[in-house]
Coordinates of C-alpha atoms in Angstrom, one line a residue:
M1 CA 4.6 2.4 9.4
S2 CA 4.7 5.2 12.0
F3 CA 2.0 4.3 14.1
A4 CA 4.2 1.2 15.5
G5 CA 7.8 2.1 14.6
S6 CA 8.4 3.9 18.3
V7 CA 6.9 1.9 20.6
G8 CA 7.7 -1.6 21.7
S9 CA 5.0 -4.7 21.9
H10 CA 3.8 -4.3 25.5
E11 CA 2.5 -0.3 24.6
F12 CA 1.5 -1.2 21.2
R13 CA -0.7 -4.3 22.8
E14 CA -2.2 -1.5 25.0
D15 CA -2.8 1.5 22.7
R16 CA -6.1 0.9 20.8
R17 CA -5.8 3.6 18.4
S18 CA -2.7 2.7 17.1
I19 CA -4.1 -0.9 16.6
S20 CA -6.9 0.4 14.8
A21 CA -5.0 3.2 12.5
I22 CA -2.9 -0.3 11.5
A23 CA -5.8 -2.2 11.4
Y24 CA -7.5 0.2 8.9
Q25 CA -4.1 1.2 6.5
L26 CA -3.7 -2.8 6.1
I27 CA -7.4 -3.3 5.0
I28 CA -6.9 -0.4 2.3
I29 CA -3.7 -2.3 1.3
G30 CA -5.7 -5.3 0.8
E31 CA -8.7 -3.6 -0.8
A32 CA -6.8 -2.0 -3.1
T33 CA -4.7 -5.3 -4.0
K34 CA -8.0 -7.0 -4.6
R35 CA -8.8 -4.6 -7.1
L36 CA -6.2 -4.7 -9.4
S37 CA -6.5 -6.9 -12.2
R38 CA -5.4 -10.8 -12.6
A39 CA -2.8 -10.1 -15.2
F40 CA -1.3 -7.3 -13.6
R41 CA -0.9 -9.5 -10.6
D42 CA 0.4 -12.5 -12.3
R43 CA 2.7 -10.1 -14.1
H44 CA 4.3 -9.2 -10.7
G45 CA 4.1 -12.3 -9.0
A46 CA 7.0 -11.9 -6.7
I47 CA 4.8 -9.7 -4.2
N48 CA 2.5 -12.0 -2.3
W49 CA -1.1 -10.4 -3.6
R50 CA -3.0 -13.5 -1.8
S51 CA -1.5 -12.8 1.7
I52 CA -2.0 -9.1 1.4
A53 CA -5.6 -9.9 0.4
G54 CA -6.0 -12.5 3.2
T55 CA -4.8 -10.4 5.5
R56 CA -7.4 -7.8 4.9
D57 CA -9.9 -10.5 5.0
V58 CA -8.8 -11.1 8.8
L59 CA -8.8 -8.1 10.0
V60 CA -12.2 -7.5 8.8
H61 CA -14.1 -10.4 9.5
D62 CA -12.1 -12.0 11.9
F63 CA -10.8 -9.1 14.0
R64 CA -11.3 -10.4 17.1
N65 CA -9.0 -13.3 16.7
L66 CA -5.9 -10.8 15.5
D67 CA -3.1 -11.4 17.5
V68 CA -1.9 -7.5 17.1
I69 CA 2.0 -8.1 17.7
V70 CA 1.7 -9.6 13.9
L71 CA 0.3 -6.0 13.2
W72 CA 3.2 -3.9 15.4
R73 CA 5.6 -6.6 13.6
T74 CA 4.3 -5.6 10.0
A75 CA 3.9 -2.2 9.8
P76 CA 7.8 -1.3 9.9
W77 CA 8.8 -5.0 8.5
H78 CA 6.8 -5.7 5.7
V79 CA 5.4 -2.4 4.5
P80 CA 8.3 -1.0 3.6
I81 CA 9.1 -4.0 1.8
L82 CA 6.0 -3.8 -0.2
A83 CA 6.3 -0.1 -0.5
L84 CA 9.8 -0.7 -2.4
A85 CA 8.4 -3.6 -5.0
V86 CA 5.7 -0.9 -5.2
S87 CA 7.5 1.3 -6.2
G88 CA 9.4 -0.7 -8.6
I89 CA 6.7 -1.3 -10.5
L90 CA 5.4 2.0 -10.3
D91 CA 8.2 4.6 -11.3
P92 CA 8.7 3.1 -14.7
L93 CA 5.2 3.9 -15.6
R94 CA 5.4 7.1 -14.3
A95 CA 8.8 7.7 -16.3
R96 CA 6.5 6.1 -19.4
D97 CA 3.4 8.5 -18.8
R98 CA 5.4 11.1 -18.5
R99 CA 7.6 10.8 -21.4
S100 CA 4.4 10.3 -23.4
W101 CA 2.7 13.5 -22.0
E102 CA 5.8 15.5 -22.8
R103 CA 5.4 14.4 -26.4
E104 CA 1.9 16.0 -26.2
L105 CA 2.8 19.2 -25.2
P106 CA 2.8 21.9 -28.3
A107 CA 5.8 23.9 -28.8
S108 CA 7.4 26.5 -26.2
G109 CA 6.3 29.3 -28.6
A110 CA 2.8 27.9 -29.2
A111 CA 2.3 27.0 -25.4
T112 CA 3.2 30.8 -24.8
T113 CA 0.5 32.2 -26.8
C114 CA -1.8 29.4 -25.7
V115 CA -1.6 30.9 -22.0
L116 CA -1.9 34.1 -23.2
A117 CA -4.6 34.0 -25.3

């Protein structure tokens, strides 16, 4: 998001480093999406996983025909929406894992004894 947010479209078209950086980050997001299980993607169908993976494919296999303005628009607009949606999925999972981890901690006296032993 930070690579595209502060420059105009003309400046961005000329900035090969920013284009490359955004493309690479979108490739990473797309590759991670492809590694999610079908069941997970189905449970969270509000996110267009297919489009995210497809963007990765275009970036990897058809980079020469890429419209860089699409990248310029995607980074500050679509990525924050995706980040918010993914946080909504992960936050409850993290809280559940944290609670289960805390249940496995020994009582405070035992923990002190273990540390000092």
